[in-house]
Coordinates of C-alpha atoms in Angstrom, one line a residue:
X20 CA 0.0 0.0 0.0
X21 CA 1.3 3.5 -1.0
X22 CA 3.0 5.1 2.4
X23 CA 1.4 8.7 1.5
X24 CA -2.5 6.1 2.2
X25 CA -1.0 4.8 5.7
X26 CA -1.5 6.6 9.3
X27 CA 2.2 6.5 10.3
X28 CA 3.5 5.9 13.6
X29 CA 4.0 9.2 15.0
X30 CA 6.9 8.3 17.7
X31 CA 8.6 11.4 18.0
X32 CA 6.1 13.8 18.8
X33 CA 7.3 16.6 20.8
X34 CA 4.2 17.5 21.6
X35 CA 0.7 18.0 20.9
X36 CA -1.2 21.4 21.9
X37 CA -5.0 21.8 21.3
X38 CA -7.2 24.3 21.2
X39 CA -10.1 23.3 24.3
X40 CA -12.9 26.0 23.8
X41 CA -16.2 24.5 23.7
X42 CA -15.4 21.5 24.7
X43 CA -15.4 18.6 26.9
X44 CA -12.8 16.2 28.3
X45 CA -13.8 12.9 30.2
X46 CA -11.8 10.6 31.5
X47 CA -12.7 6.8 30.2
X48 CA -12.0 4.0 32.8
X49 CA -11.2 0.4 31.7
X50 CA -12.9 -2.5 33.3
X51 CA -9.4 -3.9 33.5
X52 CA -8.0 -1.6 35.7
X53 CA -10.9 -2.9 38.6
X54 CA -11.1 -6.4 37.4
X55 CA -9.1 -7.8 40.8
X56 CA -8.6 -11.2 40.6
X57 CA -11.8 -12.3 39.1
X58 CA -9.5 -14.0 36.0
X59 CA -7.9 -16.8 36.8
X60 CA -6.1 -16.5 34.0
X61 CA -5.2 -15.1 30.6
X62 CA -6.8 -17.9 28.5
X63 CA -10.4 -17.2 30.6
X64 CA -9.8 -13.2 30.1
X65 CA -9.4 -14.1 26.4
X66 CA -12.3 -16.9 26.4
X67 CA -14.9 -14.0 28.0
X68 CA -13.7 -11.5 25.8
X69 CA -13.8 -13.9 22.3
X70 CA -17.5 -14.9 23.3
X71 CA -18.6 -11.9 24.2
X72 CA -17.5 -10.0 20.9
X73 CA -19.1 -13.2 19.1
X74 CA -22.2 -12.5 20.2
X75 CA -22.2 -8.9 20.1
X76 CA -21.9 -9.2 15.8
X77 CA -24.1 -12.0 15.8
X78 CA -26.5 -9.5 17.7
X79 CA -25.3 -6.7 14.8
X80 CA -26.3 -9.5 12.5
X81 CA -29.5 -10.6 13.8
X82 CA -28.8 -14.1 14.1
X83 CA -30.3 -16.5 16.5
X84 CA -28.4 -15.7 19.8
X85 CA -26.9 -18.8 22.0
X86 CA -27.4 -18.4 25.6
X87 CA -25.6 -15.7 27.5
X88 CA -22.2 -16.9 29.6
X89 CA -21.9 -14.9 33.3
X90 CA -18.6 -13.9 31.9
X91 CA -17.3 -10.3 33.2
X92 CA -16.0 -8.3 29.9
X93 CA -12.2 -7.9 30.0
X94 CA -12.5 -5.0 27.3
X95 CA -14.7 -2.3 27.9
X96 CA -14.1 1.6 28.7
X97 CA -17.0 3.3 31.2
X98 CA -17.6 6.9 31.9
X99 CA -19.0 8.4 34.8
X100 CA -22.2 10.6 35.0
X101 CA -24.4 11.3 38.1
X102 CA -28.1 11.1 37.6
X103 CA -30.1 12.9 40.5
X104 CA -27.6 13.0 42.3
X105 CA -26.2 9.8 42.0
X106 CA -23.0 8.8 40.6
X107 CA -23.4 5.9 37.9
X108 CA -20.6 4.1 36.1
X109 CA -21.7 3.3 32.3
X110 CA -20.3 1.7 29.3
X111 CA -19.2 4.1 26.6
X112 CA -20.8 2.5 23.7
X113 CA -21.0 3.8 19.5
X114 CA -22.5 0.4 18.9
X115 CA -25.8 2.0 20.9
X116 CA -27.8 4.3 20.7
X117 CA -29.6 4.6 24.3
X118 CA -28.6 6.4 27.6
X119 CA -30.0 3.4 30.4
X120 CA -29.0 3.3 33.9
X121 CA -30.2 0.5 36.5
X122 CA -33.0 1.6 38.9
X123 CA -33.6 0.3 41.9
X124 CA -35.5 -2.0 42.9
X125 CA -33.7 -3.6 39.9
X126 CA -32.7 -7.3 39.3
X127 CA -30.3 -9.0 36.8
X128 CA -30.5 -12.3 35.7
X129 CA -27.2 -14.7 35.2
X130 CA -24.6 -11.8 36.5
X131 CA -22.5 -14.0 38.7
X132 CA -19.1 -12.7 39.1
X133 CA -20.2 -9.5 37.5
X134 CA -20.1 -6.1 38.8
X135 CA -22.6 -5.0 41.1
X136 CA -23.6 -1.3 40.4
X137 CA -25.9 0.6 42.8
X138 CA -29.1 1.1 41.0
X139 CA -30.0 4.6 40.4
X140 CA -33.3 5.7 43.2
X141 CA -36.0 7.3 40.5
X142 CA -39.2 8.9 41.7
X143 CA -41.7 11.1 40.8
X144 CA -40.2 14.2 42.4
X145 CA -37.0 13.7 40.1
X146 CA -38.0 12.5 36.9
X147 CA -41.0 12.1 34.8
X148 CA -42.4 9.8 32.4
X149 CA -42.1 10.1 28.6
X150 CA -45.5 10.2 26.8
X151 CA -46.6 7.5 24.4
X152 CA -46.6 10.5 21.8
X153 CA -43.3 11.2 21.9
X154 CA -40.5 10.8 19.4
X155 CA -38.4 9.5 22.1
X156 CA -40.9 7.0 22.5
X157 CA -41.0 6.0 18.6
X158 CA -37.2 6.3 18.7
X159 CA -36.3 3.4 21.7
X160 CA -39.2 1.7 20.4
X161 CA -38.5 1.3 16.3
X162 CA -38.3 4.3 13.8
X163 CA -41.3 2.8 12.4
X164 CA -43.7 2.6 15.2
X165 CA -46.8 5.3 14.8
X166 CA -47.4 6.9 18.0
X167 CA -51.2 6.1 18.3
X168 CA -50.0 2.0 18.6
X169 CA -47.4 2.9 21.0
X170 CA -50.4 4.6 23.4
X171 CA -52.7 1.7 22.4
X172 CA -50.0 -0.4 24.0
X173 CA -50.1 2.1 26.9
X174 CA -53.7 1.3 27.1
X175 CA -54.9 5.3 26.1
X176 CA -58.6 4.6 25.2
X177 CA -59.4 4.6 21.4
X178 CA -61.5 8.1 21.8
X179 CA -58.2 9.8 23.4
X180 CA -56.1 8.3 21.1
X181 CA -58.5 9.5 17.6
X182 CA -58.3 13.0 19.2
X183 CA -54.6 12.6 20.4
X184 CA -55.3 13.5 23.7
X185 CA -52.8 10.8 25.5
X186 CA -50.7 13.0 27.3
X187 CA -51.0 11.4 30.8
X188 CA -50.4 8.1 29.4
X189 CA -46.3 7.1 29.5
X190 CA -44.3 5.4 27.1
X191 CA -44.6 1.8 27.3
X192 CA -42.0 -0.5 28.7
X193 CA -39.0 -1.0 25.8
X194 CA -36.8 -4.0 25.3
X195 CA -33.1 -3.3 24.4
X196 CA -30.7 -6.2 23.4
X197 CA -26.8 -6.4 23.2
X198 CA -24.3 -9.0 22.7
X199 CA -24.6 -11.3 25.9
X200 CA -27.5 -9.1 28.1
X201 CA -30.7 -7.5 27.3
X202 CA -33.3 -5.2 29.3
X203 CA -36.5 -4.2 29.8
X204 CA -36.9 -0.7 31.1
X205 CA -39.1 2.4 30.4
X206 CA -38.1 5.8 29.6
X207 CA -37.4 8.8 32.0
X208 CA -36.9 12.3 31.8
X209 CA -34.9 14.1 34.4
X210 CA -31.5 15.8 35.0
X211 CA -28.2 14.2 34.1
X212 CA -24.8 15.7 35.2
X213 CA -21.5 15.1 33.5
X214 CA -19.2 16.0 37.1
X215 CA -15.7 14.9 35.8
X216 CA -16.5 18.2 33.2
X217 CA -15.3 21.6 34.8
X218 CA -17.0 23.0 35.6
X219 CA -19.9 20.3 36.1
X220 CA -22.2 20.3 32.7
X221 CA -26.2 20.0 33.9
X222 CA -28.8 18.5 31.1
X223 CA -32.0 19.4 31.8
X224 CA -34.9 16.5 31.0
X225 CA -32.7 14.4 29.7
X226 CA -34.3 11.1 28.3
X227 CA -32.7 7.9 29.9
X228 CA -34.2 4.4 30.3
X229 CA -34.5 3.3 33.6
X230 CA -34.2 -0.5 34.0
X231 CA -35.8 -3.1 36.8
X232 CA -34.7 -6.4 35.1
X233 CA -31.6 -7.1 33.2
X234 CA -30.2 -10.0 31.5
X235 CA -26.0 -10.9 32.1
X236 CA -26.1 -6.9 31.4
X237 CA -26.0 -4.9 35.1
X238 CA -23.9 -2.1 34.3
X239 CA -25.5 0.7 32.4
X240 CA -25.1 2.1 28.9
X241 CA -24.2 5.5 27.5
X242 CA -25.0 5.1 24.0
X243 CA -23.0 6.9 21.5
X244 CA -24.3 5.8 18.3
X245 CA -26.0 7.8 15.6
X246 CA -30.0 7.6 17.1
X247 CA -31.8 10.8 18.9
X248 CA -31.3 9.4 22.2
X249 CA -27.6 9.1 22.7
X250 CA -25.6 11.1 24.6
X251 CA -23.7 13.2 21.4
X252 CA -27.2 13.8 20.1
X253 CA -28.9 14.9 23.1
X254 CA -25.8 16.9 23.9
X255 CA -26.3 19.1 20.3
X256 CA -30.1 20.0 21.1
X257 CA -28.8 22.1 24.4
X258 CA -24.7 22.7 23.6
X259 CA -24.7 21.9 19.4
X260 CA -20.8 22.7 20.0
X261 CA -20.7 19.7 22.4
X262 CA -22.4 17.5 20.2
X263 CA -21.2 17.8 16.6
X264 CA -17.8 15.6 16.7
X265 CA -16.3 13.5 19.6
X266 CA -13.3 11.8 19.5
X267 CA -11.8 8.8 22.3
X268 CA -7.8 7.7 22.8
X269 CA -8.1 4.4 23.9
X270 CA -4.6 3.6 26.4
X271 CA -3.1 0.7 24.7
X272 CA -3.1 -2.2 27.0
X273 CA -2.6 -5.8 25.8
X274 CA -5.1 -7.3 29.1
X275 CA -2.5 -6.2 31.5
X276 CA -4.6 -4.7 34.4
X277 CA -1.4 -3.0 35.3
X278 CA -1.3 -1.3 32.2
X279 CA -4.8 0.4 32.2
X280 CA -4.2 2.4 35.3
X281 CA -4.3 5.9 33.1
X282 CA -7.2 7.4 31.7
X283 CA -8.2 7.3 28.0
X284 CA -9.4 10.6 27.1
X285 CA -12.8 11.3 26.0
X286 CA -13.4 14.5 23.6
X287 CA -16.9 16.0 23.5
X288 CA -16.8 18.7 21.3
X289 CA -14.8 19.9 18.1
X290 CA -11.3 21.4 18.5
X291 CA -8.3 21.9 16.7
X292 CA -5.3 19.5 16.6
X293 CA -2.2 20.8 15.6
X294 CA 1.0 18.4 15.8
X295 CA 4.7 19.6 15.5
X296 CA 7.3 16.4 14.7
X297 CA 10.8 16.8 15.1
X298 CA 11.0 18.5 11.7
X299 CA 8.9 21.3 12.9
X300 CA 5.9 19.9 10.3
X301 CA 2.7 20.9 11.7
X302 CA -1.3 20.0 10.7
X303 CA -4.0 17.3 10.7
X304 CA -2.7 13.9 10.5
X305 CA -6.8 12.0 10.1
X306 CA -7.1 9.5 7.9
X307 CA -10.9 10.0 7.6
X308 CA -13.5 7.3 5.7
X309 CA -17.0 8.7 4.9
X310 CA -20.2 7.0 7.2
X311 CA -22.3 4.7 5.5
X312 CA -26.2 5.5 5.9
X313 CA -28.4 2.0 6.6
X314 CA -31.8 1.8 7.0
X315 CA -32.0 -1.3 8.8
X316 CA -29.4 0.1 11.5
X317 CA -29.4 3.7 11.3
X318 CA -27.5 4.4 14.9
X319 CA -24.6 2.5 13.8
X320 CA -21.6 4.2 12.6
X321 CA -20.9 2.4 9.2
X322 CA -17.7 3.1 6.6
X323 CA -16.7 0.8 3.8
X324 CA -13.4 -1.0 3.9
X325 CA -11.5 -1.9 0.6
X326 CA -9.0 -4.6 1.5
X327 CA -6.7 -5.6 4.1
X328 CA -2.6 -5.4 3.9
X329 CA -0.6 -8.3 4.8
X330 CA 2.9 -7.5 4.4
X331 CA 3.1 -6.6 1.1
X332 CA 0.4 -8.2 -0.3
X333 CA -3.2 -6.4 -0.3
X334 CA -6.2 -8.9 0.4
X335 CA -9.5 -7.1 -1.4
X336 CA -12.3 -6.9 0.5
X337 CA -15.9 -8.6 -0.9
X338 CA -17.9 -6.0 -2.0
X339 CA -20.7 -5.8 0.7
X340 CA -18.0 -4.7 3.5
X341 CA -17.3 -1.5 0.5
X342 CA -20.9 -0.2 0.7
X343 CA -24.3 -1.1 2.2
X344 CA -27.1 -2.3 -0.8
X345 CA -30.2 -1.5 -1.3
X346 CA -31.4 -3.4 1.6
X347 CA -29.2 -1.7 4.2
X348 CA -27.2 -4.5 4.8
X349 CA -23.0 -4.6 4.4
X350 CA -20.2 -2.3 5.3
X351 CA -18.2 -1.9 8.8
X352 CA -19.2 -0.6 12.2
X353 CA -16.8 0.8 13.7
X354 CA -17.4 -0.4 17.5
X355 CA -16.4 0.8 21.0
X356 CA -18.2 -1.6 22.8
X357 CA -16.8 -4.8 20.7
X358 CA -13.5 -5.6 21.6
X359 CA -12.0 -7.6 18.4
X360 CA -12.8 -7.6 14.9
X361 CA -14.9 -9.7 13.2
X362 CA -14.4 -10.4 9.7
X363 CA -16.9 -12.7 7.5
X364 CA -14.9 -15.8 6.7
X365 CA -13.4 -15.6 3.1
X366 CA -11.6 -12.4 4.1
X367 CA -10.6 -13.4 7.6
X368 CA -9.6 -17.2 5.9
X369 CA -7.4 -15.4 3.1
X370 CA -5.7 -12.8 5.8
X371 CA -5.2 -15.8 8.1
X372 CA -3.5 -17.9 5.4
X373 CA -1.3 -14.9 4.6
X374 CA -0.4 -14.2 7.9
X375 CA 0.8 -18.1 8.9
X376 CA 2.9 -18.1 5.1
X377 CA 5.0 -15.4 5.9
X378 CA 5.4 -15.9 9.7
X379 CA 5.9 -19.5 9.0
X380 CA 9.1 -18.2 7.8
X381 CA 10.3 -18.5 11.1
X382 CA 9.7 -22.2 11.8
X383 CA 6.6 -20.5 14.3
X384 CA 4.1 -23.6 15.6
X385 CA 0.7 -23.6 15.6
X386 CA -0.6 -23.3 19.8
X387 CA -3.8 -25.3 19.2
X388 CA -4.3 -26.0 22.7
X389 CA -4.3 -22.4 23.3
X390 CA -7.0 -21.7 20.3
X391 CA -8.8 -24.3 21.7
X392 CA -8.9 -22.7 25.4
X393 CA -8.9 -18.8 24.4
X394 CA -11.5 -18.9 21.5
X395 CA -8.8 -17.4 18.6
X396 CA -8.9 -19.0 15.5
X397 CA -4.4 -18.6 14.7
X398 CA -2.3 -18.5 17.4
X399 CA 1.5 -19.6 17.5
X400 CA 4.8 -20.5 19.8
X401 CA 6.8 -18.2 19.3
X402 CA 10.5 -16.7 20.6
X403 CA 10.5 -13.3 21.9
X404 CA 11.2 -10.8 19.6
X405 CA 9.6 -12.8 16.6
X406 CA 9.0 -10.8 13.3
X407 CA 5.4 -10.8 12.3
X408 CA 4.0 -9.0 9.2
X409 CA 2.7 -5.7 9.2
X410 CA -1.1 -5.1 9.2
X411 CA -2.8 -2.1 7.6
X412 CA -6.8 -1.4 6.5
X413 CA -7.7 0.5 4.0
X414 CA -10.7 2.1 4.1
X415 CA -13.0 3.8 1.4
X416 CA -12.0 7.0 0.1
X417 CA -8.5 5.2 0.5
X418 CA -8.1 6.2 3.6
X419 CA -5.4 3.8 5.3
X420 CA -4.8 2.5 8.8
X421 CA -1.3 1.0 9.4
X422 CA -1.9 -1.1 12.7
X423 CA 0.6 -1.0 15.4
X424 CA 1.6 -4.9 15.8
X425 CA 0.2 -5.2 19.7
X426 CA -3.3 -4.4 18.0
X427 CA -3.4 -7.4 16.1
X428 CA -0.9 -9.5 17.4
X429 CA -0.8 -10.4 21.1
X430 CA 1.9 -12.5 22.8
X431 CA 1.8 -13.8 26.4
X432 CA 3.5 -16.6 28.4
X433 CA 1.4 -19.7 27.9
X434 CA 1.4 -21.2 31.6
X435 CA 0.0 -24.3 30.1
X436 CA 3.0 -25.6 28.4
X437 CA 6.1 -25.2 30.3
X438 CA 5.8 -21.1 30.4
X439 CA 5.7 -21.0 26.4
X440 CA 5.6 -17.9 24.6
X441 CA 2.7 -17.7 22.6
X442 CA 1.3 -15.0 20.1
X443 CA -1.9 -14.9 18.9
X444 CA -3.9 -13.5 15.8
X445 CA -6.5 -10.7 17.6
X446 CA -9.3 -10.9 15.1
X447 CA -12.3 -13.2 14.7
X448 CA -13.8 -15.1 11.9
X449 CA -17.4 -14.3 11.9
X450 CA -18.8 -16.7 9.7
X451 CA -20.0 -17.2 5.8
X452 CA -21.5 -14.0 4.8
X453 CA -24.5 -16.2 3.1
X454 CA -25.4 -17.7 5.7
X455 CA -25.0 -14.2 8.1
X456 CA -28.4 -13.2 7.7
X457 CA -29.0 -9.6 7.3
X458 CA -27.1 -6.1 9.2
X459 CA -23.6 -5.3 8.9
X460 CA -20.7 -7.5 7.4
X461 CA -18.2 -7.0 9.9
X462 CA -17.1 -5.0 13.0
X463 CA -14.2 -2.8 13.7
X464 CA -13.7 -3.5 17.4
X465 CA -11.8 -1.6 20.1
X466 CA -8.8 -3.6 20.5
X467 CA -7.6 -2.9 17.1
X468 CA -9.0 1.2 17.4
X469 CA -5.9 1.3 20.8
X470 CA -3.2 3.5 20.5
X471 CA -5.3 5.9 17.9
X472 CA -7.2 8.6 18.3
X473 CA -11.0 7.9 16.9
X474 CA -12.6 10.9 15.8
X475 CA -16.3 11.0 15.0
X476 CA -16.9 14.0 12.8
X477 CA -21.2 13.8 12.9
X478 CA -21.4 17.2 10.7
X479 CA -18.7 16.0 8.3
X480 CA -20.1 12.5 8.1
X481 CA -16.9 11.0 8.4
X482 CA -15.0 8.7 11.2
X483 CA -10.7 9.8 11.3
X484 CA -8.1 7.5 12.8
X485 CA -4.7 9.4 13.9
X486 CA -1.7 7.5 16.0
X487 CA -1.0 9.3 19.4
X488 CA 0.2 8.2 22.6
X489 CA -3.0 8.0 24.4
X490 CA -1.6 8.1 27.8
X491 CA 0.6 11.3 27.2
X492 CA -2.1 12.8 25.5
X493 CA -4.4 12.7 28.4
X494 CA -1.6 14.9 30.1
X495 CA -1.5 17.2 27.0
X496 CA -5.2 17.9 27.2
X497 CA -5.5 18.7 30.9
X498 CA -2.5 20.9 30.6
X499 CA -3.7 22.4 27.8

């Protein structure tokens, strides 16, 4: 792939200063830095983590979903808010496109060895129904749903609902599925307070769901996706500043709870990057790829991908991961709440095969036993300091992505055979794209977005990838 089409590796930064008006800048937590000792091990971390990003596509997908594991997530990045009053932990999420919080008296199904939040106390002094004539209501509902069905199902008698005079009746109760965990909850209006901002940004009748019963899902959500009811969209209608681009530096990691100890920062807001190098070259260094629009999943944040660089070979993607159809199926989502990415199987079989031919240059060994017990389809023995080929995506508008090698290839000490070294392949096959059913054709998860800085430019249309130190940059921000 032509260097000029490649994000490079921008290691000798001097530094980075930003322009911060108008803007917000959260800190995002990783579930690894609080995870204790509840993983035995780096194969079960891996195992939860595999599964978990499985059936999160399969959910993208609409395929028939297998029975959710009590498995904690070993990837995920939270963000804090305080609703009445009371601080809440939530997922950070452009998969989703719904604010929900647990309410108390609220009880979740299958979350063994999960966290246990503290559900959020709602009543009627602090927060008020949505009405079954609501957009919001339409919006967590389906698109599609008329208003005077929604307040038939809130039992509004017919002669209210011919004169639309169904104001004191509430939205109905929703249901909301991820990955491994779904919900039932209804929709609240009330005031939501971002406190790590500074000062402390207050949202007035915010829309949230409040949920009673969860499935393997107890933490909360703060959906980021594209829908009227996330937290960028509900930010525009108050602050539109706040709620036209946001952008996340996700610390790289490798599942080393030791190594997640510093925030990732979280941009709300647009504001102006301007990098110096050691040559004294300054400007924007996005490689931006233009948002697909889909009908059948309009909250997701789509963008086409072309191919996929081995080496120096260039792997073409199949057509329906370059643009959506008619039908609104195809493309890539790019996914903060999926950690690895799922490819359908010709592509991920033809990267695979090129990735064992050249590092079986190196007399590497397959680590089935490891596959087997960590859910990864290629994964090797390996010496320390073994040369693997490089990795780059090339997205449409030929924007391309040169991926660090700890985002795609991860080595650990295999404690299963003698203290082996073994490196392992971090993306997923997710099946024949025939047999898929209908939705998106692959995901772009967040293992693979560490170490870059993700920019979601919602006026622009576009999503941006730029290397940065995302730990340093953290510094540079507050500082700045």
């Amino acid at each position: 792939m032509a260097s000029s089409l490649l994000v490079s590796v921008i290691a000798f930064l001097c530094f980075v200063s930003v322009s911060l008006s108008e803007t917000l800048l959260l800190p995002l937590t990783h579930s690894l830095s609080h995870a204790g000792s509840q993983f035995n091990s780096t194969h079960h971390l891996l195992r939860a983590t595999s599964a978990r990003s499985a059936a999160r596509f399969r959910r993208h997908r609409r395929l028939p979903q297998q029975a959710s594991l009590p498995l904690s997530p070993g990837s995920d990045y939270t963000l804090s808010l305080t609703v009445h009053s009371q601080p809440v932990s939530l997922y950070m999420d452009t998969g989703s496109d719904l604010v929900w919080v647990p309410c108390s008296p609220f009880t979740c199904i299958l979350c063994d060895g999960k966290p246990k939040p503290t559900p959020v106390a709602v009543n009627s002094s602090s927060t008020s129904d949505v009405p079954c004539k609501a957009s919001a209501c339409r919006a967590v509902h389906s698109p599609l749903s008329s208003s005077s069905d929604l307040c038939a199902m809130a039992r509004c008698p017919l002669e209210d609902i011919e004169i639309s005079d169904c104001a004191a009746f509430s939205c109905p109760q929703f249901y909301y599925a991820y990955g491994d965990g779904s919900l039932v909850g209804r929709l609240k209006k009330g005031v939501v307070t971002i406190p790590t901002s500074s000062p402390p940004l207050v949202l007035q009748n915010f829309t949230f769901g409040c949920a009673h019963t969860a499935l393997a899902e107890p933490v909360g959500v703060a959906g980021f996706g594209r829908g009227p009811l996330s937290l960028p969209a509900q930010l525009a209608a108050s602050s539109p500043q706040l709620g036209a681009q946001f952008s996340y530096c996700l610390v790289s990691h490798s599942f080393d709870a030791d190594r997640v100890r510093r925030p990732s920062p979280l941009i709300l807001g647009r504001y102006d990057v301007k990098e110096k190098s050691s040559e004294g070259k300054g400007g924007s260094d996005f490689a931006y790829t233009p948002m697909l629009d889909s009908p059948n999943s309009p909250y997701f944040y789509s963008v086409g991908l072309e191919g996929i660089s081995v080496g120096k070979r260039f792997i073409p993607a199949p057509e329906n991961l370059r643009r959506i159809d008619g039908k609104g199926d195809g493309g890539v989502v790019v996914d903060s709440g999926t950690t690895f990415t799922i490819l359908p199987s010709g592509l991920f079989s033809s990267v695979a095969a090129e990735f064992d031919r050249q590092l079986g240059r190196v007399n590497s060994r397959r680590a089935r036993e490891v596959e087997d017990r960590t859910g990864l389809s290629l994964c090797y023995y390996v010496d320390a300091g073994v040369r693997v080929a490089d990795v780059a995506f090339r997205f449409g508008g030929g924007s391309g992505v040169a991926m660090p090698r700890g985002n795609y290839f991860y080595e650990f000490v295999d404690g299963g055979d003698k203290g082996r070294r073994v490196g392992c392949l971090m993306m997923m096959d997710g099946g024949d794209a025939t047999e898929m059913g209908g939705g998106p054709g692959a995901t772009l998860g967040n293992y693979q977005q560490q170490g870059f800085e993700v920019v979601y430019d919602l006026e622009g249309r576009r999503v941006g990838f730029a290397r940065r130190q995302c730990a340093s940059m953290w510094d540079s921000l507050r500082q700045g």
